[in-house]
PDB file of C-alpha atoms in Angstrom:
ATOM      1  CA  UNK A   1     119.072 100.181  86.575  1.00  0.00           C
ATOM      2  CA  UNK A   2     115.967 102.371  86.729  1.00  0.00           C
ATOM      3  CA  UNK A   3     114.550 102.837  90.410  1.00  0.00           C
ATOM      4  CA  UNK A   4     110.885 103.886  91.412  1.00  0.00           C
ATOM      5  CA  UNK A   5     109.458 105.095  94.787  1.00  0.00           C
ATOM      6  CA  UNK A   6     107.682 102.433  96.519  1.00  0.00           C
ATOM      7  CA  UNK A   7     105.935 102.499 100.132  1.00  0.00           C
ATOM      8  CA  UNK A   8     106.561 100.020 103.118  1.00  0.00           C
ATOM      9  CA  UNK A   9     102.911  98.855 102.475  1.00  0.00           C
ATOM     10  CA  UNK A  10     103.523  97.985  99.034  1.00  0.00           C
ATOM     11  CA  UNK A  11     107.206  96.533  99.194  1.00  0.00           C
ATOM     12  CA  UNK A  12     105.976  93.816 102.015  1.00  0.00           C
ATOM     13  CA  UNK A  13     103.051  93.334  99.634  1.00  0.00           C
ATOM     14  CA  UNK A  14     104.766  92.974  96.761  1.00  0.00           C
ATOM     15  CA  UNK A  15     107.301  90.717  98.582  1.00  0.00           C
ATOM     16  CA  UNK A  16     104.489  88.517 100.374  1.00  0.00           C
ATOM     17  CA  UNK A  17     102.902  88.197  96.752  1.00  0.00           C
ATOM     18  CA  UNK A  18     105.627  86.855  95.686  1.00  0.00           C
ATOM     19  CA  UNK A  19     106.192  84.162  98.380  1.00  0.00           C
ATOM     20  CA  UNK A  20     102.709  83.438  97.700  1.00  0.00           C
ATOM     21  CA  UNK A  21     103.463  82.555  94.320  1.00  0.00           C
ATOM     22  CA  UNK A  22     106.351  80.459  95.203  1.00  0.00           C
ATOM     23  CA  UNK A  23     103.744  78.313  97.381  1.00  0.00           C
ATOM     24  CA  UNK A  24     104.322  79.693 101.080  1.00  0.00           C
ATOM     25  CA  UNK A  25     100.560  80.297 102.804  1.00  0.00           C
ATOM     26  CA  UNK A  26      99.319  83.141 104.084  1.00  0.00           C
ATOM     27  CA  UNK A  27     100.013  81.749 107.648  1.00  0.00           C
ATOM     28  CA  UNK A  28     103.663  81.407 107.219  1.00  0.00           C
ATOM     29  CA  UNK A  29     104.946  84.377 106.142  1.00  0.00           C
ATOM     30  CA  UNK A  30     105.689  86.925 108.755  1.00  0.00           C
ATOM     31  CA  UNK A  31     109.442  88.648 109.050  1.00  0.00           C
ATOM     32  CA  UNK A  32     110.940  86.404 111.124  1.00  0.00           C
ATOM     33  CA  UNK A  33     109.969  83.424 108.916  1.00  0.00           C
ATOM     34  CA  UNK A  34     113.557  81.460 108.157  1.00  0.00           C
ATOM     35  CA  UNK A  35     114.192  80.370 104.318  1.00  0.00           C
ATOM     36  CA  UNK A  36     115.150  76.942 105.034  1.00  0.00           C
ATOM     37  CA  UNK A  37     113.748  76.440 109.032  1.00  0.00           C
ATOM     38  CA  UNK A  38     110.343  77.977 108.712  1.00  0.00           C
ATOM     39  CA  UNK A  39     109.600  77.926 104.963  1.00  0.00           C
ATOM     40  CA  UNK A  40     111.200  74.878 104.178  1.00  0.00           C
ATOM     41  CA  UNK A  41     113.070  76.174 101.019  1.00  0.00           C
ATOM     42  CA  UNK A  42     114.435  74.089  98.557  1.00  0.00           C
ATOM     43  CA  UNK A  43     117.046  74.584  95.242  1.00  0.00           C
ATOM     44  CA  UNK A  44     113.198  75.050  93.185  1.00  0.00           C
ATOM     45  CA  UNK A  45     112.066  77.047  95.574  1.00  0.00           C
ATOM     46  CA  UNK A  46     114.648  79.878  95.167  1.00  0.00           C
ATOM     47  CA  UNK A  47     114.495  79.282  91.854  1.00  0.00           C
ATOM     48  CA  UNK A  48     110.755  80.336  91.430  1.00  0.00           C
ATOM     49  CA  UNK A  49     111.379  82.477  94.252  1.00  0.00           C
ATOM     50  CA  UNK A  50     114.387  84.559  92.501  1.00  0.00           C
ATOM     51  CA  UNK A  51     111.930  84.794  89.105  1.00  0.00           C
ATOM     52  CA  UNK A  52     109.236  86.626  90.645  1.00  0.00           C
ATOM     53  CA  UNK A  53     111.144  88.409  92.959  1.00  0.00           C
ATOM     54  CA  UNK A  54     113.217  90.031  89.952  1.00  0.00           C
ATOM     55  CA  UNK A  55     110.076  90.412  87.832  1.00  0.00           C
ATOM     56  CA  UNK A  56     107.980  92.045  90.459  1.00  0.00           C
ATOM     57  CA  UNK A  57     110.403  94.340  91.607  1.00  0.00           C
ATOM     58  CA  UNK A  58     112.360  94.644  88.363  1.00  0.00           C
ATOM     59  CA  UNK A  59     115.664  94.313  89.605  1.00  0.00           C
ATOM     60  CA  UNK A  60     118.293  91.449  89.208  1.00  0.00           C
ATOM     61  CA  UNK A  61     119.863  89.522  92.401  1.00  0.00           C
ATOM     62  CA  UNK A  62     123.216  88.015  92.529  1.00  0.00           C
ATOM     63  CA  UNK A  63     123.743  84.883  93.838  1.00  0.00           C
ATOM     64  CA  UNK A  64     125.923  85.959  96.753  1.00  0.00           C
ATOM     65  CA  UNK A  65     122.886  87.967  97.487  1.00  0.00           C
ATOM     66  CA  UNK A  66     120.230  85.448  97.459  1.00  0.00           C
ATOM     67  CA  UNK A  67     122.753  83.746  99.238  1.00  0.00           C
ATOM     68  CA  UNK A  68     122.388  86.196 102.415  1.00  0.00           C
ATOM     69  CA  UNK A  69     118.460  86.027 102.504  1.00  0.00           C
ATOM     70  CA  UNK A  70     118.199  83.854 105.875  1.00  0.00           C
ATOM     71  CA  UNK A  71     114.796  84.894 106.440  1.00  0.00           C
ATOM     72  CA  UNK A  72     112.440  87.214 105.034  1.00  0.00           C
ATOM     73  CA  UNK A  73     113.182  90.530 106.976  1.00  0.00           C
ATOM     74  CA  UNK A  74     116.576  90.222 105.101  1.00  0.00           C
ATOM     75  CA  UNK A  75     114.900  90.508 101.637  1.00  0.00           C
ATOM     76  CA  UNK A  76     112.527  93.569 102.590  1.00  0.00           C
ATOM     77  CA  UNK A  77     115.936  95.150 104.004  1.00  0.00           C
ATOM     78  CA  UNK A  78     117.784  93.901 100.633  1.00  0.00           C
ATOM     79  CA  UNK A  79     114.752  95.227  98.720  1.00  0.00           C
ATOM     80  CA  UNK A  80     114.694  98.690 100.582  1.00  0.00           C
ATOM     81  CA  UNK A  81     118.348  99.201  99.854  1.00  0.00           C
ATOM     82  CA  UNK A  82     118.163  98.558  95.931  1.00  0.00           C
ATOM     83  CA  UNK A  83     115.023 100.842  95.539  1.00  0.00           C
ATOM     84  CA  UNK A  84     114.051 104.093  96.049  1.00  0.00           C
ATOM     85  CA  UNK A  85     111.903 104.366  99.473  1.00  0.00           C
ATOM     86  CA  UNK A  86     109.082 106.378 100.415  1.00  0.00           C
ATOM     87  CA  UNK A  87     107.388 106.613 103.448  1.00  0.00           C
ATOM     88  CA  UNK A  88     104.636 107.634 102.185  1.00  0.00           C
TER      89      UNK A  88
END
């Protein structure tokens, strides 16, 4: 799997564009936003979520993974771990 350097600025954007896309609003995304509490996730929802999530960041996720995303500070940690980081 090819890595590339990416910035805390552009990982959480990145990762908040792609909540966007799966329909979350601007006002509910924040790190401590829950999946399934906050967000109101559904079996679609991680679905669409999962696509753009592996596009964007061009990696591939698991299901046991996905599976340990309870809110969204666990992705950006998930996503910092798989790629290169810069803190740039």
């Amino acid at each position: 799997m090819e890595t590339e350097t990416v910035t805390e600025k552009s990982l959480r954007r990145n990762l908040y564009r792609v909540l966007r896309k799966t329909g979350v609003t601007r006002e509910n995304i924040c790190l401590t936003a829950s999946f399934y509490e906050d967000l109101n996730f559904d079996n679609i929802d991680w679905t669409i979520f999962t696509h753009y999530l592996e596009g964007i960041f061009n990696i591939k996720v698991n299901d046991d993974e996905l599976n340990s995303f309870a809110n969204v500070n666990d992705t950006l940690l998930y996503l910092r771990g798989e790629l290169v980081y810069s803190t740039n």
